[in-house]
PDB file of C-alpha atoms in Angstrom:
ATOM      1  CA  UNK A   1    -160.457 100.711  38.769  1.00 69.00           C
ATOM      2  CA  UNK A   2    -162.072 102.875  36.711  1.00 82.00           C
ATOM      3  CA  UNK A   3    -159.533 102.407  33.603  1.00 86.00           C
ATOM      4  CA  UNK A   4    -161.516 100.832  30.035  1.00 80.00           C
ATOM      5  CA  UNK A   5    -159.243  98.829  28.069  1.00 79.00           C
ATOM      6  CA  UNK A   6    -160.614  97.703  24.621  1.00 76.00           C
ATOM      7  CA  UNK A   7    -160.812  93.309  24.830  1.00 73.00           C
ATOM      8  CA  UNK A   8    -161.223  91.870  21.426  1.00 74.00           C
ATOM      9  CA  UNK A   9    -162.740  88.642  20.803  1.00 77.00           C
ATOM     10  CA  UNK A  10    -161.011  85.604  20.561  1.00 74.00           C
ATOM     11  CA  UNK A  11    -161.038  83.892  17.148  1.00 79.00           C
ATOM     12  CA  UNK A  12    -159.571  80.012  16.210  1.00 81.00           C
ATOM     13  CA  UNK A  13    -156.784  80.839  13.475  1.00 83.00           C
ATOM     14  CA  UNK A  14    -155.887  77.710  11.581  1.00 85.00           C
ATOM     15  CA  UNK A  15    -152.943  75.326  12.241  1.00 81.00           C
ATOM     16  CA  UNK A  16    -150.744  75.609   8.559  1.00 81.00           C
ATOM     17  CA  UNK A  17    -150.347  71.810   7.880  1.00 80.00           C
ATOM     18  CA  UNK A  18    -153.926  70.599   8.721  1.00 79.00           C
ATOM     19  CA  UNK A  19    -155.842  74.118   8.080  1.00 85.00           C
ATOM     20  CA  UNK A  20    -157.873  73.185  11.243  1.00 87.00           C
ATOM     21  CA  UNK A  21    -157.519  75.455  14.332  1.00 88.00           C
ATOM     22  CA  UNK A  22    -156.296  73.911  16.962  1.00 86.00           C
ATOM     23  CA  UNK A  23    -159.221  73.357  19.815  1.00 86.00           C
ATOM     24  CA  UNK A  24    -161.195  71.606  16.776  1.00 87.00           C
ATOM     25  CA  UNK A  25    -158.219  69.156  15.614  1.00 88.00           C
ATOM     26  CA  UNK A  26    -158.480  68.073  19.556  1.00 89.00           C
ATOM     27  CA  UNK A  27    -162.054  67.778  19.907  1.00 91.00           C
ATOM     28  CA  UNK A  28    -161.725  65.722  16.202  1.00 89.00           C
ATOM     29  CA  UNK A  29    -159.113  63.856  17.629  1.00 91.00           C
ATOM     30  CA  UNK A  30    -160.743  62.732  20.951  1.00 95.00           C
ATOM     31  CA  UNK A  31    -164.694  62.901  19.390  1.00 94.00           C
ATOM     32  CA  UNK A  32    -165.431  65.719  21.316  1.00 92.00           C
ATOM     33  CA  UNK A  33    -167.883  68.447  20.533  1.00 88.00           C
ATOM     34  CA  UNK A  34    -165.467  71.593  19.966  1.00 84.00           C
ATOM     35  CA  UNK A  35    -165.777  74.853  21.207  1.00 83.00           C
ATOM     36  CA  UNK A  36    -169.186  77.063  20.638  1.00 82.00           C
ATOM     37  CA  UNK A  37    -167.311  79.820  19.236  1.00 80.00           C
ATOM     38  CA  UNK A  38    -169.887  82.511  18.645  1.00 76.00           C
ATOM     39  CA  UNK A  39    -170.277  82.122  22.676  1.00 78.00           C
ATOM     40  CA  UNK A  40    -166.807  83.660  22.629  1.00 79.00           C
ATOM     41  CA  UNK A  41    -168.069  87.047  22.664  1.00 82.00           C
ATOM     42  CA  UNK A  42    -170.584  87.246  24.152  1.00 88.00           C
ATOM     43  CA  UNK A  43    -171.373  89.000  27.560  1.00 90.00           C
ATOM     44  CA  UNK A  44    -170.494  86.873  30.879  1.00 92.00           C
ATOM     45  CA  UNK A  45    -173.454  86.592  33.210  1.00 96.00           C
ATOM     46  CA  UNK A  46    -170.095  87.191  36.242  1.00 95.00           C
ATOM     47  CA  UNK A  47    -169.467  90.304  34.188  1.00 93.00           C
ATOM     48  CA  UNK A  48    -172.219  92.494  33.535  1.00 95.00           C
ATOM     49  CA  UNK A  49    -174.048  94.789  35.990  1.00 96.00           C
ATOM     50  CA  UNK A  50    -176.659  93.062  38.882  1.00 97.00           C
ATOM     51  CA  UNK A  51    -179.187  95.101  37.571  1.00 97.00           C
ATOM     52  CA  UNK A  52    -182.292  96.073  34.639  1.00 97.00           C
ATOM     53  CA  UNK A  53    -179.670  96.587  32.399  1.00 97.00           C
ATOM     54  CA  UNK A  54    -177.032  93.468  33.110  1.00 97.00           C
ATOM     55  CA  UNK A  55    -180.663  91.296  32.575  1.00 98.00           C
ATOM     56  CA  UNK A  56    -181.205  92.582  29.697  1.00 97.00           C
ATOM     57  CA  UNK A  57    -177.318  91.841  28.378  1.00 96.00           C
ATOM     58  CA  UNK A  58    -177.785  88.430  29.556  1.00 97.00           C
ATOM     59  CA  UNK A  59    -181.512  88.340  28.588  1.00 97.00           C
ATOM     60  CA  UNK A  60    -180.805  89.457  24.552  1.00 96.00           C
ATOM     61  CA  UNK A  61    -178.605  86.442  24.339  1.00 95.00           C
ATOM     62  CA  UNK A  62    -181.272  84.560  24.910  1.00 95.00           C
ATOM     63  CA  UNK A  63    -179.391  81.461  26.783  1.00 95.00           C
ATOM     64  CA  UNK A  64    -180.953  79.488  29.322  1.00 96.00           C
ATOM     65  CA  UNK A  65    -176.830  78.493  30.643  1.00 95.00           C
ATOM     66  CA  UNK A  66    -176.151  82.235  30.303  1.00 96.00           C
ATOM     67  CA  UNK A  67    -179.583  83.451  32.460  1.00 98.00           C
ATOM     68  CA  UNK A  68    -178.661  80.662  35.135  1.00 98.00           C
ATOM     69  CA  UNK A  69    -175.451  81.735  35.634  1.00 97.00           C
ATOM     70  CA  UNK A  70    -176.967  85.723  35.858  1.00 98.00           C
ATOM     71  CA  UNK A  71    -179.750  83.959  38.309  1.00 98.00           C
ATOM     72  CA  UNK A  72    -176.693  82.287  40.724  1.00 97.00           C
ATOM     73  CA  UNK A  73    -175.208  85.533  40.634  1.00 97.00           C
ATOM     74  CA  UNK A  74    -177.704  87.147  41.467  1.00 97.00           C
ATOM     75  CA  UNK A  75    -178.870  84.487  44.131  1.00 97.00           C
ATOM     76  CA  UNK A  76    -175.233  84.852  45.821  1.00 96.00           C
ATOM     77  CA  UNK A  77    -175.557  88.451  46.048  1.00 96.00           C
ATOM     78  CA  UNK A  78    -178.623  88.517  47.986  1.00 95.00           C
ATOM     79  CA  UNK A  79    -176.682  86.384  50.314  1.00 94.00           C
ATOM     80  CA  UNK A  80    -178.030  83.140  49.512  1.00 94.00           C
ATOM     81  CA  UNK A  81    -177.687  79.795  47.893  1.00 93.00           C
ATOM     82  CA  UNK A  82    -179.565  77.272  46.230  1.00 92.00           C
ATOM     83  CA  UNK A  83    -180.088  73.961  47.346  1.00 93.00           C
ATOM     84  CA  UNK A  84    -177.665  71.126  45.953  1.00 94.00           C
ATOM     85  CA  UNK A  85    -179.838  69.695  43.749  1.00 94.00           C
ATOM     86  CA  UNK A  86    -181.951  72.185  42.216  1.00 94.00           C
ATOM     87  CA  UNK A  87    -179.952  72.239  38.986  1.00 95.00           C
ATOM     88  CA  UNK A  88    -183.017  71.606  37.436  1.00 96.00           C
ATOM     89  CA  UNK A  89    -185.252  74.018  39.166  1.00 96.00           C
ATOM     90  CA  UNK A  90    -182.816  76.248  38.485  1.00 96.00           C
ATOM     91  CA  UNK A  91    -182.925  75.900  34.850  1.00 97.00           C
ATOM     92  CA  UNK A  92    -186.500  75.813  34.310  1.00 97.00           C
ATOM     93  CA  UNK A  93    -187.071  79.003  36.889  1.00 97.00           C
ATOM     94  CA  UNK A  94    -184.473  80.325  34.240  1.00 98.00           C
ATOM     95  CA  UNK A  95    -185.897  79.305  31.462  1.00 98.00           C
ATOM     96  CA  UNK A  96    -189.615  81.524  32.517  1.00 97.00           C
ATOM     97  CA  UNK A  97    -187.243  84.545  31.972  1.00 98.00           C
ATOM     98  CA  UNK A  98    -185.482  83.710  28.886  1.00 98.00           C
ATOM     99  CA  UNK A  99    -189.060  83.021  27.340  1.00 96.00           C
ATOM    100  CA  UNK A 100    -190.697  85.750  28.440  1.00 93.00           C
ATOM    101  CA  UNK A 101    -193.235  84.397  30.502  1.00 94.00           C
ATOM    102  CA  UNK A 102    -192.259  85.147  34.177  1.00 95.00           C
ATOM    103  CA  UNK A 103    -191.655  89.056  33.382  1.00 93.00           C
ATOM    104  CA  UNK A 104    -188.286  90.996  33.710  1.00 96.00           C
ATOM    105  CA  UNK A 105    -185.668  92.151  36.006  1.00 98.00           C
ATOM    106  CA  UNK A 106    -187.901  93.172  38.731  1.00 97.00           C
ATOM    107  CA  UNK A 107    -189.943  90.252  38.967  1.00 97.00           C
ATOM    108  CA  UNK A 108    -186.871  88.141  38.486  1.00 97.00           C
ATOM    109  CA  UNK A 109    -185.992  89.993  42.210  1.00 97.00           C
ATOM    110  CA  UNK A 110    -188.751  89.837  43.611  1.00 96.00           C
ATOM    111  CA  UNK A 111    -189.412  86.076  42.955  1.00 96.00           C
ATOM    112  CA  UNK A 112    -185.728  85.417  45.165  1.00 96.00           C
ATOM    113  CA  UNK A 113    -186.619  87.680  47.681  1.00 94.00           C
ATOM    114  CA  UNK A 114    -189.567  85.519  48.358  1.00 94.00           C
ATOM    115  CA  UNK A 115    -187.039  82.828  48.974  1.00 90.00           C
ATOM    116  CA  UNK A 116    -188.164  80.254  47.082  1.00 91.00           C
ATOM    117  CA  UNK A 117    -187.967  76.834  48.280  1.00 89.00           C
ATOM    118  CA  UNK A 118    -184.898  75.577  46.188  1.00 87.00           C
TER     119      UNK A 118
END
């Protein structure tokens, strides 16, 4: 604890006989999707602080899949759970905060202290 240590991102380097990195020749191979790589870098929703200022890491990514994850976090921290199920509550509660319309940090709080129903 309490030691910084400088983490580079991560960054596909090609395979020499097909020039494709490797994670896209697989997702070629099988019809996948690949790998998001600019998603690589950015702040974890499990890493940053449960506060104004981790929100606003997550929030400035502007990800609904980042701000749920921040949300669960959060949710587990308070010492609670949400329902099986309420994936999709879950997203769209997200999704007010992402947008803008359902405020910041604080009312973020203050709407799961009310424990809401999911």
């Amino acid at each position: 604890f309490g030691t910084t240590f400088n983490l580079y991102c991560l960054e596909p380097q090609p395979d020499d006989p097909s020039a494709m990195d490797m994670p896209s020749a697989v997702a070629n191979a099988y019809g996948g999707s690949g790998i998001d790589y600019s998603a690589l870098c950015q702040r974890s929703p499990e890493a940053v602080a449960l506060n104004a200022s981790g929100y606003s890491e997550i929030l400035a990514q502007g990800s609904i899949p980042q701000m749920v994850g921040f949300v669960e976090r959060l949710i587990h921290h308070m010492g609670a759970i949400a329902k099986p199920g309420a994936e999709g509550t879950l997203q769209t509660f997200s999704q007010g905060f992402v947008d803008g319309s359902s405020g910041g940090f604080e009312d973020l709080a203050s709407s799961l202290g009310s424990q809401p129903s999911w």
